[in-house]
mmCIF file of C-alpha atoms in Angstrom:
data_model
loop_
_atom_site.group_PDB
_atom_site.id
_atom_site.type_symbol
_atom_site.label_atom_id
_atom_site.label_comp_id
_atom_site.label_asym_id
_atom_site.label_seq_id
_atom_site.Cartn_x
_atom_site.Cartn_y
_atom_site.Cartn_z
ATOM 1 C CA MET P 30 0.000 0.000 0.000
ATOM 2 C CA SER P 31 1.143 3.533 -0.685
ATOM 3 C CA ASP P 32 0.876 5.980 2.177
ATOM 4 C CA ASN P 33 -2.558 7.191 1.121
ATOM 5 C CA LEU P 34 -4.388 4.710 -1.093
ATOM 6 C CA LEU P 35 -4.788 1.358 -2.803
ATOM 7 C CA ARG P 36 -5.559 1.263 -6.488
ATOM 8 C CA ASP P 37 -6.641 -1.213 -9.183
ATOM 9 C CA ILE P 38 -6.380 0.253 -12.703
ATOM 10 C CA PRO P 39 -7.655 -2.182 -15.333
ATOM 11 C CA LYS P 40 -6.787 -1.619 -18.977
ATOM 12 C CA GLY P 41 -9.272 0.713 -20.622
ATOM 13 C CA ALA P 42 -10.736 1.995 -17.336
ATOM 14 C CA TYR P 43 -13.520 4.481 -18.099
ATOM 15 C CA TYR P 44 -15.165 4.919 -14.690
ATOM 16 C CA ARG P 45 -13.851 5.200 -11.130
ATOM 17 C CA LEU P 46 -15.150 3.916 -7.793
ATOM 18 C CA VAL P 47 -13.612 5.420 -4.646
ATOM 19 C CA LEU P 48 -13.937 3.625 -1.301
ATOM 20 C CA LEU P 49 -13.850 5.259 2.154
ATOM 21 C CA HIS P 50 -13.321 2.887 5.086
ATOM 22 C CA GLY P 51 -14.863 3.135 8.531
ATOM 23 C CA TRP P 52 -13.406 4.182 11.888
ATOM 24 C CA GLY P 53 -10.554 1.902 12.943
ATOM 25 C CA ALA P 54 -10.217 0.167 9.559
ATOM 26 C CA ASP P 55 -7.770 0.893 6.731
ATOM 27 C CA ALA P 56 -7.761 1.280 2.960
ATOM 28 C CA ASP P 57 -7.694 -2.479 2.309
ATOM 29 C CA ASP P 58 -10.911 -3.088 4.264
ATOM 30 C CA LEU P 59 -13.356 -2.440 1.414
ATOM 31 C CA MET P 60 -11.201 -3.561 -1.535
ATOM 32 C CA PRO P 61 -12.759 -7.069 -1.806
ATOM 33 C CA LEU P 62 -16.233 -5.497 -1.920
ATOM 34 C CA GLY P 63 -15.067 -2.941 -4.464
ATOM 35 C CA ARG P 64 -13.577 -5.605 -6.728
ATOM 36 C CA GLU P 65 -16.796 -7.610 -6.629
ATOM 37 C CA LEU P 66 -18.863 -4.524 -7.454
ATOM 38 C CA CYS P 67 -16.654 -3.612 -10.403
ATOM 39 C CA GLN P 68 -16.839 -7.062 -11.995
ATOM 40 C CA ALA P 69 -20.333 -6.379 -13.314
ATOM 41 C CA ILE P 70 -19.532 -3.043 -14.964
ATOM 42 C CA GLU P 71 -18.322 -2.391 -18.499
ATOM 43 C CA PRO P 72 -16.286 -0.504 -19.637
ATOM 44 C CA PRO P 73 -13.860 -1.291 -16.789
ATOM 45 C CA VAL P 74 -13.778 0.648 -13.523
ATOM 46 C CA GLU P 75 -10.695 2.026 -11.791
ATOM 47 C CA LEU P 76 -10.935 1.134 -8.104
ATOM 48 C CA VAL P 77 -9.401 3.432 -5.472
ATOM 49 C CA ALA P 78 -9.484 2.943 -1.697
ATOM 50 C CA LEU P 79 -8.397 6.026 0.236
ATOM 51 C CA ARG P 80 -6.677 5.785 3.598
ATOM 52 C CA ALA P 81 -7.868 8.122 6.343
ATOM 53 C CA GLN P 82 -5.172 10.565 7.336
ATOM 54 C CA GLN P 83 -5.248 10.119 11.117
ATOM 55 C CA ARG P 84 -4.008 7.138 13.087
ATOM 56 C CA HIS P 85 -6.623 5.386 15.192
ATOM 57 C CA PRO P 86 -6.053 6.262 18.874
ATOM 58 C CA GLN P 87 -5.737 2.589 19.787
ATOM 59 C CA GLY P 88 -2.845 2.170 17.360
ATOM 60 C CA LEU P 89 -4.485 -0.068 14.751
ATOM 61 C CA GLY P 90 -6.288 1.283 11.712
ATOM 62 C CA ARG P 91 -7.146 4.851 10.811
ATOM 63 C CA GLN P 92 -9.800 7.488 11.403
ATOM 64 C CA TRP P 93 -11.079 10.457 9.411
ATOM 65 C CA TYR P 94 -11.450 12.357 12.704
ATOM 66 C CA GLY P 95 -11.743 11.470 16.369
ATOM 67 C CA LEU P 96 -14.970 9.733 17.387
ATOM 68 C CA PHE P 97 -14.724 8.700 21.046
ATOM 69 C CA PRO P 98 -15.061 11.447 22.099
ATOM 70 C CA SER P 99 -16.394 12.965 18.878
ATOM 71 C CA ASP P 100 -14.091 15.684 17.565
ATOM 72 C CA TRP P 101 -16.695 17.507 15.467
ATOM 73 C CA ALA P 102 -14.454 20.591 15.281
ATOM 74 C CA ALA P 103 -12.059 18.574 13.110
ATOM 75 C CA VAL P 104 -14.740 17.639 10.570
ATOM 76 C CA PRO P 105 -14.562 20.730 8.285
ATOM 77 C CA ASP P 106 -10.811 20.286 7.794
ATOM 78 C CA ALA P 107 -11.230 16.532 7.229
ATOM 79 C CA ILE P 108 -13.868 17.235 4.566
ATOM 80 C CA SER P 109 -11.686 19.857 2.887
ATOM 81 C CA GLN P 110 -8.717 17.472 2.755
ATOM 82 C CA LEU P 111 -10.847 14.637 1.384
ATOM 83 C CA GLN P 112 -12.354 16.852 -1.318
ATOM 84 C CA ALA P 113 -8.852 17.897 -2.373
ATOM 85 C CA ARG P 114 -7.829 14.242 -2.621
ATOM 86 C CA LEU P 115 -10.906 13.382 -4.685
ATOM 87 C CA LYS P 116 -10.247 16.270 -7.062
ATOM 88 C CA ALA P 117 -6.619 15.150 -7.385
ATOM 89 C CA LEU P 118 -7.804 11.740 -8.665
ATOM 90 C CA GLU P 119 -9.511 13.381 -11.632
ATOM 91 C CA THR P 120 -7.913 12.817 -15.035
ATOM 92 C CA PRO P 121 -8.995 13.720 -18.584
ATOM 93 C CA GLU P 122 -9.733 10.010 -19.078
ATOM 94 C CA ILE P 123 -11.869 9.708 -15.908
ATOM 95 C CA PRO P 124 -13.370 13.017 -14.741
ATOM 96 C CA LEU P 125 -15.296 13.420 -11.493
ATOM 97 C CA GLN P 126 -18.533 13.073 -13.466
ATOM 98 C CA ARG P 127 -17.615 9.394 -14.051
ATOM 99 C CA THR P 128 -16.499 8.832 -10.449
ATOM 100 C CA ALA P 129 -18.688 7.324 -7.708
ATOM 101 C CA LEU P 130 -17.966 7.362 -3.982
ATOM 102 C CA LEU P 131 -18.831 4.587 -1.499
ATOM 103 C CA GLY P 132 -18.248 4.915 2.230
ATOM 104 C CA PHE P 133 -18.972 2.709 5.228
ATOM 105 C CA SER P 134 -19.862 4.038 8.705
ATOM 106 C CA GLN P 135 -17.541 7.013 9.394
ATOM 107 C CA GLY P 136 -16.479 6.712 5.750
ATOM 108 C CA GLY P 137 -20.155 6.920 4.783
ATOM 109 C CA ALA P 138 -20.561 10.128 6.761
ATOM 110 C CA MET P 139 -17.492 11.510 4.995
ATOM 111 C CA ALA P 140 -18.761 10.377 1.592
ATOM 112 C CA LEU P 141 -21.997 12.315 2.034
ATOM 113 C CA ALA P 142 -20.394 15.381 3.591
ATOM 114 C CA SER P 143 -17.641 15.685 0.986
ATOM 115 C CA GLY P 144 -19.267 14.208 -2.110
ATOM 116 C CA CYS P 145 -22.513 16.151 -2.140
ATOM 117 C CA ASP P 146 -20.566 19.293 -3.062
ATOM 118 C CA LEU P 147 -18.703 17.663 -5.961
ATOM 119 C CA PRO P 148 -19.929 16.806 -9.494
ATOM 120 C CA LEU P 149 -19.721 13.049 -8.935
ATOM 121 C CA ALA P 150 -21.736 10.356 -10.694
ATOM 122 C CA GLY P 151 -23.238 9.163 -7.406
ATOM 123 C CA LEU P 152 -22.739 8.505 -3.694
ATOM 124 C CA ILE P 153 -23.306 5.366 -1.614
ATOM 125 C CA GLY P 154 -23.507 5.627 2.164
ATOM 126 C CA CYS P 155 -23.468 2.306 4.028
ATOM 127 C CA SER P 156 -24.380 2.556 7.734
ATOM 128 C CA ALA P 157 -23.731 6.290 7.389
ATOM 129 C CA TYR P 158 -24.748 9.184 9.610
ATOM 130 C CA PRO P 159 -25.019 12.967 9.271
ATOM 131 C CA HIS P 160 -22.503 15.240 10.932
ATOM 132 C CA PRO P 161 -24.066 17.737 13.376
ATOM 133 C CA ASN P 162 -25.929 20.562 11.608
ATOM 134 C CA TRP P 163 -25.238 19.032 8.177
ATOM 135 C CA VAL P 164 -27.583 20.284 5.459
ATOM 136 C CA ALA P 165 -27.665 18.608 2.061
ATOM 137 C CA PRO P 166 -27.014 21.035 -0.816
ATOM 138 C CA SER P 167 -29.803 21.651 -3.309
ATOM 139 C CA ILE P 168 -27.579 20.512 -6.195
ATOM 140 C CA ARG P 169 -25.808 17.215 -5.561
ATOM 141 C CA PRO P 170 -25.166 13.738 -7.013
ATOM 142 C CA ALA P 171 -27.606 10.848 -6.735
ATOM 143 C CA VAL P 172 -27.445 9.053 -3.363
ATOM 144 C CA LEU P 173 -28.052 5.451 -2.302
ATOM 145 C CA LEU P 174 -28.166 4.694 1.431
ATOM 146 C CA LEU P 175 -28.004 1.187 2.922
ATOM 147 C CA HIS P 176 -28.500 0.483 6.613
ATOM 148 C CA GLY P 177 -29.234 -2.468 8.868
ATOM 149 C CA GLN P 178 -32.307 -2.148 11.034
ATOM 150 C CA GLN P 179 -30.488 -3.850 13.934
ATOM 151 C CA ASP P 180 -27.319 -1.745 13.655
ATOM 152 C CA ASP P 181 -26.067 -1.227 17.228
ATOM 153 C CA VAL P 182 -23.082 0.932 16.197
ATOM 154 C CA VAL P 183 -24.773 3.542 13.990
ATOM 155 C CA PRO P 184 -28.549 3.447 14.575
ATOM 156 C CA TYR P 185 -30.819 2.975 11.566
ATOM 157 C CA ALA P 186 -32.410 6.326 12.460
ATOM 158 C CA ALA P 187 -29.187 8.021 11.290
ATOM 159 C CA SER P 188 -29.892 7.041 7.667
ATOM 160 C CA GLU P 189 -33.517 8.073 8.078
ATOM 161 C CA GLN P 190 -32.246 11.489 9.149
ATOM 162 C CA LEU P 191 -29.932 11.597 6.123
ATOM 163 C CA LEU P 192 -32.808 10.644 3.842
ATOM 164 C CA LYS P 193 -34.973 13.428 5.236
ATOM 165 C CA SER P 194 -32.263 16.011 4.600
ATOM 166 C CA LEU P 195 -31.400 14.683 1.151
ATOM 167 C CA LYS P 196 -34.995 14.515 -0.061
ATOM 168 C CA THR P 197 -35.496 18.258 0.315
ATOM 169 C CA SER P 198 -33.663 18.723 -2.992
ATOM 170 C CA GLY P 199 -35.987 16.448 -4.946
ATOM 171 C CA LEU P 200 -32.979 14.722 -6.532
ATOM 172 C CA GLU P 201 -32.463 10.960 -6.742
ATOM 173 C CA THR P 202 -32.277 9.431 -3.262
ATOM 174 C CA ALA P 203 -32.994 5.921 -1.963
ATOM 175 C CA LEU P 204 -32.695 4.198 1.405
ATOM 176 C CA VAL P 205 -32.463 0.403 1.396
ATOM 177 C CA SER P 206 -32.929 -1.249 4.786
ATOM 178 C CA PHE P 207 -32.058 -4.841 5.636
ATOM 179 C CA GLU P 208 -32.333 -7.271 8.524
ATOM 180 C CA GLY P 209 -28.933 -7.081 10.151
ATOM 181 C CA GLY P 210 -26.384 -4.977 11.936
ATOM 182 C CA HIS P 211 -23.317 -2.886 11.151
ATOM 183 C CA CYS P 212 -22.267 -4.458 7.866
ATOM 184 C CA ILE P 213 -22.697 -4.503 4.086
ATOM 185 C CA PRO P 214 -24.490 -7.809 3.387
ATOM 186 C CA GLY P 215 -23.638 -9.770 0.263
ATOM 187 C CA GLU P 216 -27.261 -9.896 -0.826
ATOM 188 C CA LEU P 217 -27.208 -6.127 -1.403
ATOM 189 C CA ILE P 218 -24.252 -6.217 -3.803
ATOM 190 C CA PRO P 219 -26.559 -6.494 -6.855
ATOM 191 C CA ARG P 220 -28.481 -3.430 -5.627
ATOM 192 C CA ILE P 221 -25.271 -1.419 -5.357
ATOM 193 C CA GLN P 222 -24.140 -2.635 -8.776
ATOM 194 C CA GLN P 223 -27.498 -1.603 -10.232
ATOM 195 C CA ALA P 224 -27.040 1.905 -8.881
ATOM 196 C CA LEU P 225 -23.487 2.196 -10.194
ATOM 197 C CA ILE P 226 -24.450 0.974 -13.643
ATOM 198 C CA SER P 227 -27.346 3.439 -13.847
ATOM 199 C CA TRP P 228 -25.152 6.353 -12.748
ATOM 200 C CA PHE P 229 -22.246 5.470 -15.006
ATOM 201 C CA HIS P 230 -24.390 4.943 -18.081
#
């Protein structure tokens, strides 16, 4: 792994999927999921997993900002840094308009907070939550939310709150619930692939 990311660049890549891991994980955490998602998409998809910039306080993994206790004051700078990194990925071959962003848990919160202000193809928030006082912009990419109804880490109500904020714009938004906890179940992979294919094409 480089210091900041993992990357799969297949020959002829035309789209890009960026992955944002959760609190205490690292860039490699979502790569198997990302590779499975990209298998169903043609032309090929460049896969990028970004590594959060802060070390986890317990020494293993990374964090986008402190969570226990919650360091909400650090969120604006974390969002600004992430947006700069996303913009830096852009190339003439794969602009932001052909880039989708998927985040899990804290990575999902960061995906929504940073991606809604960028001209991305779409955003996927898995077990995500809104930052305090977050308001969805009136112009933003399409959003797919997935959340387990028995999630005991990030309550399902967090995605309901996100949905309420996002729907004020009238733009494409969906919340898919499932029986389960803090995870991305395999049975929802086709639903995520469906969203990516519709946004990319």
